[in-house]
JSON list of N, CA and C and ligand atoms in Angstrom, two decimals:
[
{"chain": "A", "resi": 7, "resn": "UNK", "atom": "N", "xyz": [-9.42, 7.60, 16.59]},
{"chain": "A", "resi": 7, "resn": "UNK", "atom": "CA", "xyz": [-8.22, 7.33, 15.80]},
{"chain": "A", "resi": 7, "resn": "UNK", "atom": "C", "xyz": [-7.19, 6.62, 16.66]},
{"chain": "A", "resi": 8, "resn": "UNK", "atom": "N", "xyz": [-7.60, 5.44, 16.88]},
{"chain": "A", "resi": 8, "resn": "UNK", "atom": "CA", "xyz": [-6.58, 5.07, 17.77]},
{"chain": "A", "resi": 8, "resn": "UNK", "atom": "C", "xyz": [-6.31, 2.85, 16.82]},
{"chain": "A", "resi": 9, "resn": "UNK", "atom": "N", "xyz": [-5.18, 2.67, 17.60]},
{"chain": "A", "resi": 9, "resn": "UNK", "atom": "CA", "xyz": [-4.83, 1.41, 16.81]},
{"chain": "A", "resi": 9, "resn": "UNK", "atom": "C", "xyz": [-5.10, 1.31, 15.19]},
{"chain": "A", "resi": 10, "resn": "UNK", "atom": "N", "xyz": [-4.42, 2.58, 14.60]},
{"chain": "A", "resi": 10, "resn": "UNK", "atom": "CA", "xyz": [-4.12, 2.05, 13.45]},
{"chain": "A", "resi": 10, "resn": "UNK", "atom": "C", "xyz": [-2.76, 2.13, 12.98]},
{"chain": "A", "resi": 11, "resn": "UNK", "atom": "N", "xyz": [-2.49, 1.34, 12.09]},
{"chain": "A", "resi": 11, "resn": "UNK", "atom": "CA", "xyz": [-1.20, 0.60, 11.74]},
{"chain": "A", "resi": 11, "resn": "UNK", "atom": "C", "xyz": [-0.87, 1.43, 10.45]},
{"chain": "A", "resi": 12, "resn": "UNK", "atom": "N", "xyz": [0.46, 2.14, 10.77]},
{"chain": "A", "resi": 12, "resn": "UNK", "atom": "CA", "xyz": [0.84, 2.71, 9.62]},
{"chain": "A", "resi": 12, "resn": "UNK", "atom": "C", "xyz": [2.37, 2.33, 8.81]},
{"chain": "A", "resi": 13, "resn": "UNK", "atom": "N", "xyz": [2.38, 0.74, 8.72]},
{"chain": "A", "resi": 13, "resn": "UNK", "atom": "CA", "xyz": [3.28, 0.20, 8.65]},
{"chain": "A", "resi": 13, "resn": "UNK", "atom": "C", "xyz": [2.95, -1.04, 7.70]},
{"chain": "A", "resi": 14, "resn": "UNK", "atom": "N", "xyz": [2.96, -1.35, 6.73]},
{"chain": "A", "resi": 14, "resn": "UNK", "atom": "CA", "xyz": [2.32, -2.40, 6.20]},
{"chain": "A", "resi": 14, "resn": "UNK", "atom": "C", "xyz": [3.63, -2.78, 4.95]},
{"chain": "A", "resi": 15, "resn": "UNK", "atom": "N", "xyz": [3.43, -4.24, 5.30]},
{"chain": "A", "resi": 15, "resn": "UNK", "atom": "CA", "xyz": [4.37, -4.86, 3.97]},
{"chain": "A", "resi": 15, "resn": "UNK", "atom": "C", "xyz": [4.18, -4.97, 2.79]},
{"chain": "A", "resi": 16, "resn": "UNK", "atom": "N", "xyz": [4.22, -4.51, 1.61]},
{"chain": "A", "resi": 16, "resn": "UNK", "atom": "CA", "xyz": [4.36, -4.90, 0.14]},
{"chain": "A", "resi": 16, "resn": "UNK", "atom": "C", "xyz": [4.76, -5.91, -0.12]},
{"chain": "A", "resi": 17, "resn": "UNK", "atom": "N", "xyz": [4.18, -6.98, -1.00]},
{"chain": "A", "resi": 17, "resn": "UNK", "atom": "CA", "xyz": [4.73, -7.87, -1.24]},
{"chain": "A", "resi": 17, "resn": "UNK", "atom": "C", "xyz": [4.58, -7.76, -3.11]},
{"chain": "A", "resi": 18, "resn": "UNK", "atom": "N", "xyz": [5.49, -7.78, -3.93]},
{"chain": "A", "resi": 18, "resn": "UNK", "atom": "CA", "xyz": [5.85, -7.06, -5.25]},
{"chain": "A", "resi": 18, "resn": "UNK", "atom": "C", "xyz": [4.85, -8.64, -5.48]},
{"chain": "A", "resi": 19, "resn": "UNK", "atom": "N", "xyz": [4.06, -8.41, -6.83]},
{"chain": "A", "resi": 19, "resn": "UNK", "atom": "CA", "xyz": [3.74, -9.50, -7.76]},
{"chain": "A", "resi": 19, "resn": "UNK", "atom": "C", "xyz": [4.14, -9.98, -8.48]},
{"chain": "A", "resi": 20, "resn": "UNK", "atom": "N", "xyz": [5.41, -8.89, -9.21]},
{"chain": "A", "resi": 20, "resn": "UNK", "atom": "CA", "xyz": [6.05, -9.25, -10.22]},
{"chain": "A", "resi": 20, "resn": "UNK", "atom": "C", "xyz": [7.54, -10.39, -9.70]},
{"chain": "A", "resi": 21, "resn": "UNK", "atom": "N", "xyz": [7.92, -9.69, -8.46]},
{"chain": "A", "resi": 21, "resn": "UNK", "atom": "CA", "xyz": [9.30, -10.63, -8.08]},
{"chain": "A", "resi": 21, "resn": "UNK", "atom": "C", "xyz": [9.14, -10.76, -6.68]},
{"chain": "A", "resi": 22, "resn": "UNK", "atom": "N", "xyz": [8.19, -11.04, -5.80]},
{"chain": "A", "resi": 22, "resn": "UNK", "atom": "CA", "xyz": [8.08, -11.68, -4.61]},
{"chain": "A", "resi": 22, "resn": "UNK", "atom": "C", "xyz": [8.24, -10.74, -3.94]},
{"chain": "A", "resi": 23, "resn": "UNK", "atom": "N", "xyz": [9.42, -9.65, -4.08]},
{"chain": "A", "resi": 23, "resn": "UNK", "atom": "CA", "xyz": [10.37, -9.04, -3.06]},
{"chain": "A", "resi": 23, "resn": "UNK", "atom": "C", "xyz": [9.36, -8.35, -2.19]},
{"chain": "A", "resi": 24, "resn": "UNK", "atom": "N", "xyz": [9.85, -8.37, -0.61]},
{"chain": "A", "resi": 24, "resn": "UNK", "atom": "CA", "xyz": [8.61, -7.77, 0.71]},
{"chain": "A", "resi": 24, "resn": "UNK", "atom": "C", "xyz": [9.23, -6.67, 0.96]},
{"chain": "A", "resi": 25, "resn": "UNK", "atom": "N", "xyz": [8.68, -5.55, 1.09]},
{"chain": "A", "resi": 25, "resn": "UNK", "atom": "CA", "xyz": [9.26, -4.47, 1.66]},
{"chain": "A", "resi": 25, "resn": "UNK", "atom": "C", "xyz": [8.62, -3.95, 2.25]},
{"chain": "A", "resi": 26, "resn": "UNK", "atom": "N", "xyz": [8.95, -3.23, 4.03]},
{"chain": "A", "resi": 26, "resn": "UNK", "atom": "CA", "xyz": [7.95, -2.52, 5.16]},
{"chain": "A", "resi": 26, "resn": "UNK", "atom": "C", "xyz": [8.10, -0.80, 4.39]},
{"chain": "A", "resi": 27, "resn": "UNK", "atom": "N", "xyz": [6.51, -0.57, 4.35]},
{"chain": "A", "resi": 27, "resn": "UNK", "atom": "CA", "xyz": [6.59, 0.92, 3.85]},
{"chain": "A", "resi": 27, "resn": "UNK", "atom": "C", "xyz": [5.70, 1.58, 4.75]},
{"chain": "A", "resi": 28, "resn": "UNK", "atom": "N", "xyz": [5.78, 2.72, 5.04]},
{"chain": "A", "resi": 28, "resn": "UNK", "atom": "CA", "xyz": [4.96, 3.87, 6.01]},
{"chain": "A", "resi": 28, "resn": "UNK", "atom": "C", "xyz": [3.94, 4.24, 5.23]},
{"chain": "A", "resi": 29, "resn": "UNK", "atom": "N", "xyz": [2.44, 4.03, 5.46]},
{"chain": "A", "resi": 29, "resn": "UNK", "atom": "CA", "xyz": [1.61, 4.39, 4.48]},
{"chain": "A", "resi": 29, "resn": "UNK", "atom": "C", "xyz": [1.15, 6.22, 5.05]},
{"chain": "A", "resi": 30, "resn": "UNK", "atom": "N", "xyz": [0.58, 6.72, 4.32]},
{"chain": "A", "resi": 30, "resn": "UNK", "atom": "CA", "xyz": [0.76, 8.30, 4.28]},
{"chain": "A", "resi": 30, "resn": "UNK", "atom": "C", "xyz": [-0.92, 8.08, 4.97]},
{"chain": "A", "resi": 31, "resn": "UNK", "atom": "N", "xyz": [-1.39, 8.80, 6.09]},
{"chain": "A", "resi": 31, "resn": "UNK", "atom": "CA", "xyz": [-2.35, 8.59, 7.17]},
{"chain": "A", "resi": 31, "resn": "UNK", "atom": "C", "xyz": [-3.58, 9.78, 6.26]},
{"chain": "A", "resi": 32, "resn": "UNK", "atom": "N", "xyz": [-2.93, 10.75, 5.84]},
{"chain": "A", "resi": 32, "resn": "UNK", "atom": "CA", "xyz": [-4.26, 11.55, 4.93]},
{"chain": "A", "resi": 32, "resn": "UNK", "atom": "C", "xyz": [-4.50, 11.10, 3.40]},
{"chain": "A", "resi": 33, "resn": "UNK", "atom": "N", "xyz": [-3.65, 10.22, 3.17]},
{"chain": "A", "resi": 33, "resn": "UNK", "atom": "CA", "xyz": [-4.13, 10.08, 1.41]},
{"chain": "A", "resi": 33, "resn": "UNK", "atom": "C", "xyz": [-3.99, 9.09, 1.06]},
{"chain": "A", "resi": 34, "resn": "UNK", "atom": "N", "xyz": [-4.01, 8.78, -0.11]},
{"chain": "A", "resi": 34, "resn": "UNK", "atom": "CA", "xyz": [-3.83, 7.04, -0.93]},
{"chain": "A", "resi": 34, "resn": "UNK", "atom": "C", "xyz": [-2.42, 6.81, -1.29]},
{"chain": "A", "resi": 35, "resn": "UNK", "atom": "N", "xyz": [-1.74, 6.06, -1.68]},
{"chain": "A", "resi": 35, "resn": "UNK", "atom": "CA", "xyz": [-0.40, 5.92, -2.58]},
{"chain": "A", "resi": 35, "resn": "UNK", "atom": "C", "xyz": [-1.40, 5.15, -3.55]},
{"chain": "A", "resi": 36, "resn": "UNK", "atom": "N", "xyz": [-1.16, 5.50, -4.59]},
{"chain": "A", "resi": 36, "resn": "UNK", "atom": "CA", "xyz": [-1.84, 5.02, -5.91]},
{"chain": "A", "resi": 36, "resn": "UNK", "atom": "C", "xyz": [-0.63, 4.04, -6.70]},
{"chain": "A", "resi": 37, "resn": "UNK", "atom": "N", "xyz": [0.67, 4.98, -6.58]},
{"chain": "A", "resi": 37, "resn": "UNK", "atom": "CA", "xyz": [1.84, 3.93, -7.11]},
{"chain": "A", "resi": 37, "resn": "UNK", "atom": "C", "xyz": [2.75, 3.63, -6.00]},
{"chain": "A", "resi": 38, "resn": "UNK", "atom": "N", "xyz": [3.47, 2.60, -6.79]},
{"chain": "A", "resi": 38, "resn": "UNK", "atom": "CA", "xyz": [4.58, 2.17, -5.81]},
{"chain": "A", "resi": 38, "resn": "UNK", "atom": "C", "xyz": [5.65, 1.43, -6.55]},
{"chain": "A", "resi": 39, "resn": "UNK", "atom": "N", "xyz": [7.01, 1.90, -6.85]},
{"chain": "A", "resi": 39, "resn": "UNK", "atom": "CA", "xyz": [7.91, 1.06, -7.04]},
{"chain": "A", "resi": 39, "resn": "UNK", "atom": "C", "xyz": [8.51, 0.12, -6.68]},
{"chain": "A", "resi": 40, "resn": "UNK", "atom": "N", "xyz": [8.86, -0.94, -7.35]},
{"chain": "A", "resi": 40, "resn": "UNK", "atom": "CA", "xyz": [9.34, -2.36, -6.71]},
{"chain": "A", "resi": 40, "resn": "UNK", "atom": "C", "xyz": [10.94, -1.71, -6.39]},
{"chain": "A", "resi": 41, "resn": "UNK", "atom": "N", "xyz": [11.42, -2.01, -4.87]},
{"chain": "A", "resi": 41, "resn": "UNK", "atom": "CA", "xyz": [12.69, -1.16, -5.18]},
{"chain": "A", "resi": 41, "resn": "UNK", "atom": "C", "xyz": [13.82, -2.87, -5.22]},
{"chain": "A", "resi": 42, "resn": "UNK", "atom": "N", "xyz": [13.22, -3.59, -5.76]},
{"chain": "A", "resi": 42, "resn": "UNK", "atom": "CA", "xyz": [13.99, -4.76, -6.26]},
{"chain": "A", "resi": 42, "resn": "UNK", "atom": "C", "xyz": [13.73, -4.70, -7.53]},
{"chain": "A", "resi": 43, "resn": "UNK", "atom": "N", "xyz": [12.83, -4.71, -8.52]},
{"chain": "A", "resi": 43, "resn": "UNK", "atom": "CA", "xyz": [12.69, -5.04, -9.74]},
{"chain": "A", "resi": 43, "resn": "UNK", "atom": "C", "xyz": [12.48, -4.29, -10.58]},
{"chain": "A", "resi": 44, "resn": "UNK", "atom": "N", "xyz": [11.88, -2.66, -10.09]},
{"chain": "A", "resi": 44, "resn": "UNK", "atom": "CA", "xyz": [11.30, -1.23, -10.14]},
{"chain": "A", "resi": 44, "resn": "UNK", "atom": "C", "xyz": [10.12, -1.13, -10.89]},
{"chain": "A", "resi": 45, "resn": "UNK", "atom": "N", "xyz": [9.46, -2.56, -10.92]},
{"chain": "A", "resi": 45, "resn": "UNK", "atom": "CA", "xyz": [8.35, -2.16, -11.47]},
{"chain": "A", "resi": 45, "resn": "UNK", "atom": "C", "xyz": [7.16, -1.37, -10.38]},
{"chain": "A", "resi": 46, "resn": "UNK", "atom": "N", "xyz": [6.95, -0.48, -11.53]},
{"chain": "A", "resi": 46, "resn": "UNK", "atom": "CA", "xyz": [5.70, 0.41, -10.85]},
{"chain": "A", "resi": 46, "resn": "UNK", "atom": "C", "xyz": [4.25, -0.08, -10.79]},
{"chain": "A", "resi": 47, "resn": "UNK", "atom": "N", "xyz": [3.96, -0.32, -9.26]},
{"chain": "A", "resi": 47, "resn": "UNK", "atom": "CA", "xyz": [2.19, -1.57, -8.75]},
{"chain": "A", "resi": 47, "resn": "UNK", "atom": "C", "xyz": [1.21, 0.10, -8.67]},
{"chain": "A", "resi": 48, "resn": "UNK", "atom": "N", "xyz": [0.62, -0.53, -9.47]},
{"chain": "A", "resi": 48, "resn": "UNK", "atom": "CA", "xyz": [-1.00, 0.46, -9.38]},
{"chain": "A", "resi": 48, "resn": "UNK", "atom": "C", "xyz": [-1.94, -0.54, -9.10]},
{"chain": "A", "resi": 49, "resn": "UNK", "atom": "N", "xyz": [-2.86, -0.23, -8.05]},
{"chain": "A", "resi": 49, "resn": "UNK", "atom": "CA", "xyz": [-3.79, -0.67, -7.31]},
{"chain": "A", "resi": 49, "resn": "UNK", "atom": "C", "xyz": [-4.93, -1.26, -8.36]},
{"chain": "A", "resi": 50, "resn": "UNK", "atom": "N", "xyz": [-5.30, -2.27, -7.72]},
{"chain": "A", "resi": 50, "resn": "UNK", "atom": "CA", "xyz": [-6.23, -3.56, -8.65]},
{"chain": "A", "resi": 50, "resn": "UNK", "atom": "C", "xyz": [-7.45, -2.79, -8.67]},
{"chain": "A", "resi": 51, "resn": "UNK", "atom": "N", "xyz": [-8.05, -3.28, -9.80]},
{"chain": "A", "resi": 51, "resn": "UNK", "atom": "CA", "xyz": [-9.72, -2.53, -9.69]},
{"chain": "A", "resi": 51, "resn": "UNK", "atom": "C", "xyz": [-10.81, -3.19, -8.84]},
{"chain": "A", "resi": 52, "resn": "UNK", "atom": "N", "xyz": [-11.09, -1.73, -7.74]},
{"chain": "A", "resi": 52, "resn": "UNK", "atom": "CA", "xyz": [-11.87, -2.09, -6.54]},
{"chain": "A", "resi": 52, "resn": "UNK", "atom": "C", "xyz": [-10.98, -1.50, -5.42]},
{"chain": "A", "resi": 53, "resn": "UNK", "atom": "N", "xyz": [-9.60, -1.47, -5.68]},
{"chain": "A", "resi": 53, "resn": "UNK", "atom": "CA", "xyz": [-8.65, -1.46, -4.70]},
{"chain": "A", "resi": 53, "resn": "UNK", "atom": "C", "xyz": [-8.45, 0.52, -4.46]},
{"chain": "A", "resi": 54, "resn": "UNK", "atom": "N", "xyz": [-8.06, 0.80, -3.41]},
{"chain": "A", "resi": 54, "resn": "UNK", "atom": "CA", "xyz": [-8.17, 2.51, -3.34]},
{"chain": "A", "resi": 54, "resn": "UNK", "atom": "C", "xyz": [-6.56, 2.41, -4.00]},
{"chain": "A", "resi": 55, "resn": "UNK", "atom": "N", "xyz": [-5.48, 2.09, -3.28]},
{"chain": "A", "resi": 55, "resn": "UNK", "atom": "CA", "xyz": [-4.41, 2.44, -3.51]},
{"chain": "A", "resi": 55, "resn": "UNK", "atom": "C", "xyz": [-3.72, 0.79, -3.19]},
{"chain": "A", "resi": 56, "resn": "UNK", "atom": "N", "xyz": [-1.99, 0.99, -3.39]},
{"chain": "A", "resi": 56, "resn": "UNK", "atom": "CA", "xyz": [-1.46, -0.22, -3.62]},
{"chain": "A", "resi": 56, "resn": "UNK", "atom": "C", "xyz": [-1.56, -0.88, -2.31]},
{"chain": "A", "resi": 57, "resn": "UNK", "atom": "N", "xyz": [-1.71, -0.06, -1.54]},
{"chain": "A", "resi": 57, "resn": "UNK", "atom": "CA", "xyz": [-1.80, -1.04, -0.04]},
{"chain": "A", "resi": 57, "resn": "UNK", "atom": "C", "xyz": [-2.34, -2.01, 0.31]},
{"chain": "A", "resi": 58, "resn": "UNK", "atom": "N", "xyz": [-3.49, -1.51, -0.21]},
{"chain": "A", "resi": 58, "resn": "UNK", "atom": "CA", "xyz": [-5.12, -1.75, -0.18]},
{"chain": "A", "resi": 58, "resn": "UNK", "atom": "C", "xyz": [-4.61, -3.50, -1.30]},
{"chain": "A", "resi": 59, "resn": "UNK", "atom": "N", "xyz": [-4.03, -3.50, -1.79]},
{"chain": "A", "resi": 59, "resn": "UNK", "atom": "CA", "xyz": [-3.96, -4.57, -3.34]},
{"chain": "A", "resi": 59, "resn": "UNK", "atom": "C", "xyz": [-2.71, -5.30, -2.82]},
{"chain": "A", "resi": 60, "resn": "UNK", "atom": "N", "xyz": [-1.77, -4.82, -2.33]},
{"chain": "A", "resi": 60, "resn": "UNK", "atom": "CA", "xyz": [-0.69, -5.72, -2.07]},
{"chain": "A", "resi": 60, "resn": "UNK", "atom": "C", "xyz": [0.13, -5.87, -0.77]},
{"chain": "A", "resi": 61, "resn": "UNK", "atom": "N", "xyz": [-0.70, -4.98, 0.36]},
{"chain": "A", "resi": 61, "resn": "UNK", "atom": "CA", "xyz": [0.12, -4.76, 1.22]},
{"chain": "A", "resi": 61, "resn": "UNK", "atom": "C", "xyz": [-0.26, -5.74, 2.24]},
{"chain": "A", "resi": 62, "resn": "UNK", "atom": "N", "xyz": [-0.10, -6.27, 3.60]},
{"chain": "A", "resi": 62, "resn": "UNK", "atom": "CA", "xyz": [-0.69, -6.76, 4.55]},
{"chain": "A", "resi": 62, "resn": "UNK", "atom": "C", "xyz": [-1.39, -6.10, 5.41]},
{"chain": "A", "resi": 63, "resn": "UNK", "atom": "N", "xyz": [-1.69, -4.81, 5.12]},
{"chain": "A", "resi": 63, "resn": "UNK", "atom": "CA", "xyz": [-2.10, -3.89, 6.12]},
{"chain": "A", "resi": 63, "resn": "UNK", "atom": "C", "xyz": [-3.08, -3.02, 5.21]},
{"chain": "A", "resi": 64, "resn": "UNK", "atom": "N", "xyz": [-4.74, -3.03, 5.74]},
{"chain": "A", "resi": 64, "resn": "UNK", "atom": "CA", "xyz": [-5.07, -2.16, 4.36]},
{"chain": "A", "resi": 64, "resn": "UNK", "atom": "C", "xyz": [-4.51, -0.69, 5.10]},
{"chain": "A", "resi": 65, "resn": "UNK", "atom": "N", "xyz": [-4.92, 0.32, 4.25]},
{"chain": "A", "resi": 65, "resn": "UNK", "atom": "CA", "xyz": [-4.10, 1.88, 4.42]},
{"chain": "A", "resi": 65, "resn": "UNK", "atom": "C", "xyz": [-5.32, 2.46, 5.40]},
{"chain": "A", "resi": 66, "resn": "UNK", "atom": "N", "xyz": [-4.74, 3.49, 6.07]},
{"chain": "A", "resi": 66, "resn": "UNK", "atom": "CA", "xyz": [-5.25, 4.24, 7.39]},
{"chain": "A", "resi": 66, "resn": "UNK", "atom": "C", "xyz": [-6.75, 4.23, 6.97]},
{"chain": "A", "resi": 67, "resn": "UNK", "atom": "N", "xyz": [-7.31, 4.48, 5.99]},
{"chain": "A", "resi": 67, "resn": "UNK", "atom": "CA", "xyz": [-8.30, 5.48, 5.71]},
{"chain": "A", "resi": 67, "resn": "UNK", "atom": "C", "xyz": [-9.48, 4.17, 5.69]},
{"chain": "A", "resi": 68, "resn": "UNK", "atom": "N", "xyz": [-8.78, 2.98, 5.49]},
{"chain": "A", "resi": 68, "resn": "UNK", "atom": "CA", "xyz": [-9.79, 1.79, 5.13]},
{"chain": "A", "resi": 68, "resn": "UNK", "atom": "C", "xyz": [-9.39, 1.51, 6.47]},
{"chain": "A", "resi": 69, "resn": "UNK", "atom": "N", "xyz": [-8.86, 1.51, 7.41]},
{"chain": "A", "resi": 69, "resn": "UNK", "atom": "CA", "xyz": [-8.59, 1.03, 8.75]},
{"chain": "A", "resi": 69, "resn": "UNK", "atom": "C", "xyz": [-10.14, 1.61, 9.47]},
{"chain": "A", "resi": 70, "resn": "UNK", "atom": "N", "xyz": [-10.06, 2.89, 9.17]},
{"chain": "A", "resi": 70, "resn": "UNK", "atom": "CA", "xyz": [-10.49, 3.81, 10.48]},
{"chain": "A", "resi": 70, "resn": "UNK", "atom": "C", "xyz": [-12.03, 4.09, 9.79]},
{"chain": "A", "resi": 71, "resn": "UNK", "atom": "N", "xyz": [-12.33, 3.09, 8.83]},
{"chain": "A", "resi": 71, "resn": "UNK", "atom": "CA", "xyz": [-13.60, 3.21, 8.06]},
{"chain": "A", "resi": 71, "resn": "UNK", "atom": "C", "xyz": [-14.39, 4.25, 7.44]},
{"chain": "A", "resi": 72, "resn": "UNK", "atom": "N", "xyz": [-13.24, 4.92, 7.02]},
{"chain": "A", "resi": 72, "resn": "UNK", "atom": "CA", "xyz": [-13.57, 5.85, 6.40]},
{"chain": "A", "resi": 72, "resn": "UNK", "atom": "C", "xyz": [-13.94, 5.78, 4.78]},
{"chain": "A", "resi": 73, "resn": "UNK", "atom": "N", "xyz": [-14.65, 6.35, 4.27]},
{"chain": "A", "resi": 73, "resn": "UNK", "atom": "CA", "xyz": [-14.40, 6.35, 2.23]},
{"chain": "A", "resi": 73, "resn": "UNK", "atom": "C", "xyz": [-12.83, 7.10, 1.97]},
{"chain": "A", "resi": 74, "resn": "UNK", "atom": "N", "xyz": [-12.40, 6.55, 1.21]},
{"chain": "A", "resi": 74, "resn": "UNK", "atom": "CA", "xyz": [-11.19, 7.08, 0.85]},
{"chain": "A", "resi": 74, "resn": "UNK", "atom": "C", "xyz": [-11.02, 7.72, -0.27]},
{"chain": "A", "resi": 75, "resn": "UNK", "atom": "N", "xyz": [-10.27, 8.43, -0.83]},
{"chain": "A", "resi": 75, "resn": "UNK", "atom": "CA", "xyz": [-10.05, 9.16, -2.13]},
{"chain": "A", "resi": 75, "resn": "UNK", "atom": "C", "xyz": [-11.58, 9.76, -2.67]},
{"chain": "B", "resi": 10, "resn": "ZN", "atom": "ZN1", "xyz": [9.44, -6.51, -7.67]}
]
């Protein structure tokens, strides 16, 4: 468990807006509010969680090659 990144940017689909979020190292975030536009991003099909779909960083669990959820 070493070099993984628990810091990854959102980038909203609906209004561009980037925001750095702390991804949670034991679980998925499934939602995520735009905190510019507030729309709520649920993860694309195929995708574990929103990270995984919109973030620049996939989430811990896809880092460290694990199955997730
Ligand atoms: Zn937005």
């Amino acid at each position: 468990m070493s070099n993984i990144t628990k810091i990854s940017t959102i980038t909203c689909p609906e209004c561009g807006n980037q925001s750095e979020e702390e991804m949670p190292t034991d679980s998925c975030q499934f939602f995520w509010e735009c905190p510019n536009c507030e729309e709520v991003l649920k993860p694309q099909n195929g995708d574990c969680c929103v990270f995984c779909s919109y973030g620049d960083t996939p989430c811990p669990p896809i880092q460290a090659n694990k199955s997730c959820c």
